[in-house]
mmCIF file of C-alpha atoms in Angstrom:
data_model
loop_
_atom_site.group_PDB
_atom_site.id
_atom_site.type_symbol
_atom_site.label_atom_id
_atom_site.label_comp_id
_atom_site.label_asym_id
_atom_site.label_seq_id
_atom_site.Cartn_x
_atom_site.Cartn_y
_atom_site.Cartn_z
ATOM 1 C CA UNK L 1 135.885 117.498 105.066
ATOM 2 C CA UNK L 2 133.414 114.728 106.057
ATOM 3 C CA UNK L 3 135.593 112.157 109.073
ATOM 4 C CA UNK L 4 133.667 109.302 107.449
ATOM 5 C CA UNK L 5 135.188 109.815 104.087
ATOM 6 C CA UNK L 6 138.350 110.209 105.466
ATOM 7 C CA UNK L 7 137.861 106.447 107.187
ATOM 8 C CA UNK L 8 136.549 104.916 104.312
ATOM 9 C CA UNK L 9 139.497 106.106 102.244
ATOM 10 C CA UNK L 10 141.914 104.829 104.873
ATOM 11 C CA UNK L 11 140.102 101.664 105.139
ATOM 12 C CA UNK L 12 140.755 101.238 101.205
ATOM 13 C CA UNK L 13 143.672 101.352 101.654
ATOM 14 C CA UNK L 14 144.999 99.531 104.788
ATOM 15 C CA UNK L 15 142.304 96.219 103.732
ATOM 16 C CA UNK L 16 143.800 96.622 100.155
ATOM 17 C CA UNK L 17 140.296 96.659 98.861
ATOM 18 C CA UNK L 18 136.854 98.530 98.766
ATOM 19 C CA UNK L 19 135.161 95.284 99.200
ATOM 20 C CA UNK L 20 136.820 94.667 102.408
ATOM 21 C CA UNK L 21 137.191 97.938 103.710
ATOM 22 C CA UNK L 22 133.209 98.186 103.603
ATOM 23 C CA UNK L 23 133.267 95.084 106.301
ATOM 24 C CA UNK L 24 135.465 97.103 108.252
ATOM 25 C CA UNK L 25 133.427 100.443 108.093
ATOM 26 C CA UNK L 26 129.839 98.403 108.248
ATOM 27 C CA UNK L 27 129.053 99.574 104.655
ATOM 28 C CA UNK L 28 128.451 98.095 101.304
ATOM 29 C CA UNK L 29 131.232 98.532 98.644
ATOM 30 C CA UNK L 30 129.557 100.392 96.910
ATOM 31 C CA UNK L 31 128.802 103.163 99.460
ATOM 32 C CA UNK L 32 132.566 102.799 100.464
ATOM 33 C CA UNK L 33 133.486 103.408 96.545
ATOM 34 C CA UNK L 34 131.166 106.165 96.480
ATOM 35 C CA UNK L 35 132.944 108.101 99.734
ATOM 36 C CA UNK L 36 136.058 107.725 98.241
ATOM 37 C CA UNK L 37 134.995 109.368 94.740
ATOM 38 C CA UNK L 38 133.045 112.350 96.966
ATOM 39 C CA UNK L 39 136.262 112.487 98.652
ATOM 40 C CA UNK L 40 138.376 113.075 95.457
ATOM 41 C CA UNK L 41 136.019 115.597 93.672
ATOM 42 C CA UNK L 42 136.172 117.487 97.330
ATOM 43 C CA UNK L 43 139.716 117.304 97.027
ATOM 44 C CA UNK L 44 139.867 117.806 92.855
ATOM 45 C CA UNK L 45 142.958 115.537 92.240
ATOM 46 C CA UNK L 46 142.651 111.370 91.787
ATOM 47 C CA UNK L 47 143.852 109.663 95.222
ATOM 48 C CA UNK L 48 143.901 106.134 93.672
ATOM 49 C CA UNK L 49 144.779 104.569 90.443
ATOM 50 C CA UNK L 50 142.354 101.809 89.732
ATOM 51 C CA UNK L 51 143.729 99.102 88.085
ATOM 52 C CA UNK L 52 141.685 96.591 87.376
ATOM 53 C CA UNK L 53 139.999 95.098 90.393
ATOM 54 C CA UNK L 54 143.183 96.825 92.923
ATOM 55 C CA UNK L 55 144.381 100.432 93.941
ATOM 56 C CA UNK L 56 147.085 102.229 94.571
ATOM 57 C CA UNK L 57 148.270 105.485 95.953
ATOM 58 C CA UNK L 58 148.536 108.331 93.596
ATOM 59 C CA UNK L 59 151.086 111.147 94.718
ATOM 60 C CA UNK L 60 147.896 113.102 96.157
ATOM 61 C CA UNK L 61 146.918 109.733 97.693
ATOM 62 C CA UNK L 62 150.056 109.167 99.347
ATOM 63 C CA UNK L 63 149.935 112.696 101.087
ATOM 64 C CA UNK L 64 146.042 112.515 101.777
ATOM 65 C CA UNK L 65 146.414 109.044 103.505
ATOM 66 C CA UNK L 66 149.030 110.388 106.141
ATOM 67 C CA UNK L 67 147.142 113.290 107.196
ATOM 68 C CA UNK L 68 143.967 110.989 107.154
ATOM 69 C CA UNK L 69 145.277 108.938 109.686
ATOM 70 C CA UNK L 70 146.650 111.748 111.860
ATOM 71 C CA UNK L 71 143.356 113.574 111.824
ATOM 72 C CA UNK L 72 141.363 110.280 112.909
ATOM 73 C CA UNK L 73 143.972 109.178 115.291
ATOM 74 C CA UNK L 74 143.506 112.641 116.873
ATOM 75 C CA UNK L 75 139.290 112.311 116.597
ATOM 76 C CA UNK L 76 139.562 109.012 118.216
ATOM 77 C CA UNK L 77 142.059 110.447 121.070
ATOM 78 C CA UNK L 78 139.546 113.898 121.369
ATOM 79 C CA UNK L 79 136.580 111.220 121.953
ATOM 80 C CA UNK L 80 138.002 108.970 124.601
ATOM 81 C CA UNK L 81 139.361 112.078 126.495
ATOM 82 C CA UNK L 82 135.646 113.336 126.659
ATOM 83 C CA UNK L 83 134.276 109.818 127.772
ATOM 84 C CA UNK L 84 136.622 109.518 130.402
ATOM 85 C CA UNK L 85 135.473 113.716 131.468
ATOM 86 C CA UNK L 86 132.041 111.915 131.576
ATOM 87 C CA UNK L 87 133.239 109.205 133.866
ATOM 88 C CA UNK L 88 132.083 106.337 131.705
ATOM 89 C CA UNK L 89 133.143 102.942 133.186
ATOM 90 C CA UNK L 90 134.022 101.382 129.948
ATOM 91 C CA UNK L 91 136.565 101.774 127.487
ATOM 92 C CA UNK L 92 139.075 100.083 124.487
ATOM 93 C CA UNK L 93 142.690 98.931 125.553
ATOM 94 C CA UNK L 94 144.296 98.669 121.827
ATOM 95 C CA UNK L 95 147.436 96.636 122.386
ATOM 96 C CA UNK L 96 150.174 94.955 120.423
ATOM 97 C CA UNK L 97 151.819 92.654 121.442
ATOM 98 C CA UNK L 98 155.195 90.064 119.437
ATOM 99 C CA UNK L 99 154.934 86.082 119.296
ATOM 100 C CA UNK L 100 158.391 86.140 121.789
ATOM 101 C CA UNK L 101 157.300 86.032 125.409
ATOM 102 C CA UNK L 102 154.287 87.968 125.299
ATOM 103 C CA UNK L 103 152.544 84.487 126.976
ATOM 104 C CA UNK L 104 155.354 84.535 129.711
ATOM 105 C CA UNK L 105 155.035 87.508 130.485
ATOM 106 C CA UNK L 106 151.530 89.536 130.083
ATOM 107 C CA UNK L 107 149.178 86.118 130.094
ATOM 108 C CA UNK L 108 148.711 86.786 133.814
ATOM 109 C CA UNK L 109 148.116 90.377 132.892
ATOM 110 C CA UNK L 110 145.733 90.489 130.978
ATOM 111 C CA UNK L 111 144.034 87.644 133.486
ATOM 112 C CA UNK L 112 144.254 90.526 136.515
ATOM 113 C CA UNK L 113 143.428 93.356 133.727
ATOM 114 C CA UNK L 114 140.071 91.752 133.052
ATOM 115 C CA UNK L 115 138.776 91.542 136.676
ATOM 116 C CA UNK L 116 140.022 94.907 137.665
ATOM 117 C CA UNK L 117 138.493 96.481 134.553
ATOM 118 C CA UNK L 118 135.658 94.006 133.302
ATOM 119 C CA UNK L 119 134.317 96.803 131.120
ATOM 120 C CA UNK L 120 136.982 97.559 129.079
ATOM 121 C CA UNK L 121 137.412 95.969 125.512
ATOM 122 C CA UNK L 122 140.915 94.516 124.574
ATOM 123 C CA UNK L 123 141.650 94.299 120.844
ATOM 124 C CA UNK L 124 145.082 92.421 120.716
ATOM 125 C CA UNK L 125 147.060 92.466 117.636
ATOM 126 C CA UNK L 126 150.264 90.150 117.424
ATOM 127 C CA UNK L 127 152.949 90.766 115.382
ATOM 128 C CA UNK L 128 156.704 91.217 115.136
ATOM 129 C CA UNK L 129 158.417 94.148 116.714
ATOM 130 C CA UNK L 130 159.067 96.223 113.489
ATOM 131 C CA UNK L 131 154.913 95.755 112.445
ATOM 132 C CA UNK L 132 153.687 96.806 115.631
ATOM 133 C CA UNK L 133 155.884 99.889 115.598
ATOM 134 C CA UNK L 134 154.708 100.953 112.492
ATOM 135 C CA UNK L 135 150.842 100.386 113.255
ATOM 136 C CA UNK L 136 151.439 102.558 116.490
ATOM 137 C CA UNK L 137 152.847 105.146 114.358
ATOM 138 C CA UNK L 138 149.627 104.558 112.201
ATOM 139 C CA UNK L 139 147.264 105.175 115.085
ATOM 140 C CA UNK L 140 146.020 101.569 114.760
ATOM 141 C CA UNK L 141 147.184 100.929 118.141
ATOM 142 C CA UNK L 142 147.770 102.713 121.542
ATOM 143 C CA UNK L 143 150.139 100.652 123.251
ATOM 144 C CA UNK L 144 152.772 97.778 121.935
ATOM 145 C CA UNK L 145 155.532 96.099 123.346
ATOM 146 C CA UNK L 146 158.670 95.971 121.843
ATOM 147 C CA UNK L 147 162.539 95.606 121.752
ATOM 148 C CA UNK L 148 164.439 98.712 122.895
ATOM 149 C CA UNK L 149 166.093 101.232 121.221
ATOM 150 C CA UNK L 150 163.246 102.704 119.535
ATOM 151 C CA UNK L 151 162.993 105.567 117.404
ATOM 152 C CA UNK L 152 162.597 109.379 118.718
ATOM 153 C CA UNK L 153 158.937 109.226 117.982
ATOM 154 C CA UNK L 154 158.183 106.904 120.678
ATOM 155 C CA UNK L 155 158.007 107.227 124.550
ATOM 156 C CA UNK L 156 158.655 104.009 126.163
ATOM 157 C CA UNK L 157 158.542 102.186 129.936
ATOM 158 C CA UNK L 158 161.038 99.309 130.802
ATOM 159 C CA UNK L 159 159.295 95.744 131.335
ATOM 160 C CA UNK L 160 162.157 93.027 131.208
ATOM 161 C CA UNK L 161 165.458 92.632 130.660
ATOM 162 C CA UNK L 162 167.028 89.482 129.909
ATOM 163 C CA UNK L 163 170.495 87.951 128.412
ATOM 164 C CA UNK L 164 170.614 85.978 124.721
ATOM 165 C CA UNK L 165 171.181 82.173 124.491
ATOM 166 C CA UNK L 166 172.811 80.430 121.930
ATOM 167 C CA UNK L 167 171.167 77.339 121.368
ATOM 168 C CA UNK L 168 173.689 74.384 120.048
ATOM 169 C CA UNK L 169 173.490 70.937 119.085
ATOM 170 C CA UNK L 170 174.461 68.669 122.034
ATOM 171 C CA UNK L 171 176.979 67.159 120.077
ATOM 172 C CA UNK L 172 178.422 70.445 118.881
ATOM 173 C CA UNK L 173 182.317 71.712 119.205
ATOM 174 C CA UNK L 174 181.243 74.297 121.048
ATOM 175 C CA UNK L 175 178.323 72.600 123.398
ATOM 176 C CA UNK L 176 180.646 72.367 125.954
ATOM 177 C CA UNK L 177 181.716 76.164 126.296
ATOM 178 C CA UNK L 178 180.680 77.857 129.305
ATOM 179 C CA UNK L 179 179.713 81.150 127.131
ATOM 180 C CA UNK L 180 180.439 82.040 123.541
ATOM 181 C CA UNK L 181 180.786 85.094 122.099
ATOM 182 C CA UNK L 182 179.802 86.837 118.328
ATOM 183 C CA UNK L 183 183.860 86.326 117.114
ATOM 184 C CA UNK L 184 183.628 82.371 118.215
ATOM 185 C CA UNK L 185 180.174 82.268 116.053
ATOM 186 C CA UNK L 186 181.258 83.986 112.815
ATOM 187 C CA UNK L 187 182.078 81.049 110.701
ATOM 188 C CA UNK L 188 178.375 79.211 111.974
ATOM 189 C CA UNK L 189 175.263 79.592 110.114
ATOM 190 C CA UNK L 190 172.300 81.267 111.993
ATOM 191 C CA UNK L 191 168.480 80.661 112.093
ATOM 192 C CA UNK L 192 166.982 83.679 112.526
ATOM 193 C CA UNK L 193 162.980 85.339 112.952
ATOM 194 C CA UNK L 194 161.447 86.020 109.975
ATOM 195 C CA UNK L 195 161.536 89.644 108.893
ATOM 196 C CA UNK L 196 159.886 91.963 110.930
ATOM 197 C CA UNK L 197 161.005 90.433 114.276
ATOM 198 C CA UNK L 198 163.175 93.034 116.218
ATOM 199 C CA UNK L 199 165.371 90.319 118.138
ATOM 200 C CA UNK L 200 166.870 89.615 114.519
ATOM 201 C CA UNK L 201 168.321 93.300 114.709
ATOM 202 C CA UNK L 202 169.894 92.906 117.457
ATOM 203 C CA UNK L 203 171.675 89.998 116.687
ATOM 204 C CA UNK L 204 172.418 90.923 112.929
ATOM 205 C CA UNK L 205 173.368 94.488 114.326
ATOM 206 C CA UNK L 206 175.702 92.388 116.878
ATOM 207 C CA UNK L 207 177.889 90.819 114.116
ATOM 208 C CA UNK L 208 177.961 93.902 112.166
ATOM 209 C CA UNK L 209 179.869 95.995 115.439
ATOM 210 C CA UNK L 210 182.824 93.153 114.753
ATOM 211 C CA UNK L 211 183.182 93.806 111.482
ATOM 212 C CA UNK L 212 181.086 90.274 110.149
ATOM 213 C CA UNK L 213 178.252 89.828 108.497
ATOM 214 C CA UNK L 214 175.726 86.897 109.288
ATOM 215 C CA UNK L 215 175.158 83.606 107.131
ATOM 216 C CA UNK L 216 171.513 82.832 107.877
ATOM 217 C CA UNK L 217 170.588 78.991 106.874
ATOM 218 C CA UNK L 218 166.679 79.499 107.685
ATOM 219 C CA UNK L 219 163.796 81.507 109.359
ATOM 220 C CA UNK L 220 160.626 80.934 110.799
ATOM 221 C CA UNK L 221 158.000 82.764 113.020
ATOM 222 C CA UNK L 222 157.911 79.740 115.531
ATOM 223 C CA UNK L 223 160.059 79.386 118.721
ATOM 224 C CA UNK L 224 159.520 75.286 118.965
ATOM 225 C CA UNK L 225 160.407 75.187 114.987
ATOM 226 C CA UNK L 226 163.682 77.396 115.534
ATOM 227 C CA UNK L 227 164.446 75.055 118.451
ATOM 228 C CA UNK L 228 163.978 71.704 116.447
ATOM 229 C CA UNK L 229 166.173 73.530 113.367
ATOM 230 C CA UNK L 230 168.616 73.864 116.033
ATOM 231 C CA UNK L 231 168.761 70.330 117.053
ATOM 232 C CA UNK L 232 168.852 69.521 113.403
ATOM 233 C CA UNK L 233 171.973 70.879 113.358
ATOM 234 C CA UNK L 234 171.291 73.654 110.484
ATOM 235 C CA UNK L 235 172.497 76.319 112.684
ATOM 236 C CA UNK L 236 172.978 78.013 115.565
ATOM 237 C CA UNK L 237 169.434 79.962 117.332
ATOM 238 C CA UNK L 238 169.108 82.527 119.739
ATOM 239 C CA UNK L 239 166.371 83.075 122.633
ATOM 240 C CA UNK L 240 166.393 85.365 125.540
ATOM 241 C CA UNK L 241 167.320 82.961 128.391
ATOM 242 C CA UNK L 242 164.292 82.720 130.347
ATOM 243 C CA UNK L 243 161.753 81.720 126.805
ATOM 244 C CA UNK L 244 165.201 79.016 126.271
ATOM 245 C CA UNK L 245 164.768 77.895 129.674
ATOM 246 C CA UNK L 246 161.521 77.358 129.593
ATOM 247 C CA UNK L 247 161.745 74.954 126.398
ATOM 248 C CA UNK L 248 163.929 71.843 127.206
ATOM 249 C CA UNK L 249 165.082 69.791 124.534
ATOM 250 C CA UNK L 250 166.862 66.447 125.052
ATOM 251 C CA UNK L 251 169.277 67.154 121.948
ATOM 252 C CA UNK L 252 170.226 71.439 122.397
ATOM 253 C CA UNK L 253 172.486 72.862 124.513
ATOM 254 C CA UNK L 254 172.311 75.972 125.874
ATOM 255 C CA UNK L 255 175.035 78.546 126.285
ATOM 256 C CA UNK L 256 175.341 82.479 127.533
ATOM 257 C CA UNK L 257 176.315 85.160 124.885
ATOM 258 C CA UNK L 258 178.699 87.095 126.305
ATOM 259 C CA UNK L 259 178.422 89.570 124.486
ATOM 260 C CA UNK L 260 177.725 93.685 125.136
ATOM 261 C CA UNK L 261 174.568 95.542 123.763
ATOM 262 C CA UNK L 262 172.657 92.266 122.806
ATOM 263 C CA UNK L 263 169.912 91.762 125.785
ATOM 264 C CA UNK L 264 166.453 91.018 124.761
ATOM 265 C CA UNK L 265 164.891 94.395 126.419
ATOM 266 C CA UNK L 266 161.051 94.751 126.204
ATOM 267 C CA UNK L 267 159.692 97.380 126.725
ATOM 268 C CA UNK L 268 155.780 98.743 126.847
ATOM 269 C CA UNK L 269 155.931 101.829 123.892
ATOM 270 C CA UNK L 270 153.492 104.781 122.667
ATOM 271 C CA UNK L 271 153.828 107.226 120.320
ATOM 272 C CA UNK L 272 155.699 110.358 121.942
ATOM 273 C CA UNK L 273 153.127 112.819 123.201
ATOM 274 C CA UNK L 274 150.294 110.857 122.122
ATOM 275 C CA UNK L 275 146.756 111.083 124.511
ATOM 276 C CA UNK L 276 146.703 108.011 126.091
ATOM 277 C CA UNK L 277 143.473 106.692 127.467
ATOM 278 C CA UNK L 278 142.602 105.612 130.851
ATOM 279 C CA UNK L 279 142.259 102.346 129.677
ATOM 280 C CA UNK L 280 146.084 102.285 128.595
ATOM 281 C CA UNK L 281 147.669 104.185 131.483
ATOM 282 C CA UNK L 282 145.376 101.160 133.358
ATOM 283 C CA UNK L 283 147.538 99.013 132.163
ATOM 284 C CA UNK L 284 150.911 100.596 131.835
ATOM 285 C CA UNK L 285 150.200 101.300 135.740
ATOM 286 C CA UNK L 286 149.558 97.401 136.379
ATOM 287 C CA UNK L 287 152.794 96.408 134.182
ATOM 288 C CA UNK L 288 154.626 98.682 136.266
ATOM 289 C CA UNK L 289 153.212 97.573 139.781
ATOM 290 C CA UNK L 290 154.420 93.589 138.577
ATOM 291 C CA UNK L 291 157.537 94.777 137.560
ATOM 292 C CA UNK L 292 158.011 96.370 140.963
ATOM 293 C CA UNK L 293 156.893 93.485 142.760
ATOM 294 C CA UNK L 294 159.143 90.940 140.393
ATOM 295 C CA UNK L 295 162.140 92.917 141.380
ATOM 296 C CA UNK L 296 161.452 92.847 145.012
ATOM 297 C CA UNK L 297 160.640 89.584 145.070
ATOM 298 C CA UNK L 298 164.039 88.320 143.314
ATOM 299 C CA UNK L 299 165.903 90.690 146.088
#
């Protein structure tokens, strides 16, 4: 079975499209469309049904795609192993990373990455939590980081800790409290992430333990628009305290949750018992080093 059929098919698929899966692959659609039919008649079942000008996943399709992905995930992990036999001084660091405090805390990173490593290619993706998750499981991806617990099928290495903040309306009841906790909260409307963003489990997951389940007023993909809602008085937000601190507003409040099992934890995660390349255990090793240094240096 031809690898380059196999990545045109996947292409297809994950751009939605032939015509944009050709872009991806450096091929004209109709040398894409062609792999795909070669791929089918190899195969001797349909893997999409064309409708019109889009495609979806036949049964066959469905199955074919997994596997695809597994066998080119493993081609592309066979072919960096071999490089780095070679000693080549280059390399690709493909990293996810979410919207919430990635700049606080891997922007210096990735400054320090670059001159230890100038040959090495970074291809950041940003999304939320859940996305990046599933494109690591995809192969799309070697490293992300992400809110902890994780599934089984990752392997993970701590990065930060840090305590929720409720953010409040100066002229709130409760601006005054010195914490609050989920109970005080359950009548109050929340803004939340959008879907997708992992911090909105935690907190939705934290109402659910005391029996209560959230009224969400709005959501939004933006940490200064969640912060302004907030002032508006819509609801009540939540940030991990040191992205909160880091954002004063004249008319919010901000107050510890006291509450158990609801820290912000990121973490740097991989698919369990993936290959990593030297170009990722490059930078899990400098994450590691700061975090070392952050710790003794708040001691």
């Amino acid at each position: 079975m031809d690898v380059r059929k196999l990545r045109a098919f996947v292409e297809v698929v994950r751009q939605g499209g032939f015509s944009k899966a050709g872009k991806v692959v450096f091929a004209t659609q109709s040398t894409v469309s062609k792999a795909v039919r070669q791929l089918e008649d190899e195969i001797g079942v349909p893997l999409l049904d064309r409708i019109g000008h889009r495609s979806k996943l036949t049964a066959a399709g469905e199955i074919v795609y997994r596997r695809a992905i597994r066998i080119l995930t493993e081609r592309d992990d066979l072919i960096s192993e071999l490089n780095e036999l070679r000693g080549l001084k280059c390399g690709i660091l493909k990293l996810g990373l979410p919207p919430i405090g990635s700049g606080t805390l891997f922007a210096k990173l990735f400054a320090i990455y670059r001159k230890s490593y100038p040959g090495v290619d970074i291809r950041l993706v940003e999304y939320g939590c859940e996305r990046l998750e599933e494109i690591l499981l995809s192969g799309e991806i070697e490293l992300a980081a992400s809110l902890l617990p994780v599934s089984e099928g990752f392997e993970w290495q701590d990065v930060k800790r840090e305590p929720l903040t409720v953010l409040l309306p100066v002229d709130h009841k409760l601006s005054r409290c010195r914490s609050l906790d989920i109970p005080t909260l359950r009548e109050l409307p929340l803004i939340l992430f959008e879907t997708g963003f992992a911090l909105n489990r935690v907190i939705i997951e934290g109402f659910r333990r005391h029996g209560f389940e959230p009224r969400v007023a709005a959501r939004s993909s933006q940490v200064d628009f969640i912060i302004e809602l907030a002032a508006a008085g819509m609801g009540v937000a939540f940030l991990p305290r040191m992205i909160a601190e880091q954002r004063t507003h004249l008319s919010i409040v901000r107050v510890p949750l006291d509450e158990a099992d609801t820290d912000w934890r990121i973490a740097m995660i991989w698919r369990r018992g993936a290959y990593l390349s030297h170009a990722a255990r490059a930078w899990l090793d400098l994450v590691a080093r700061t975090r070392v240094d952050n710790h003794s240096g708040n001691d």
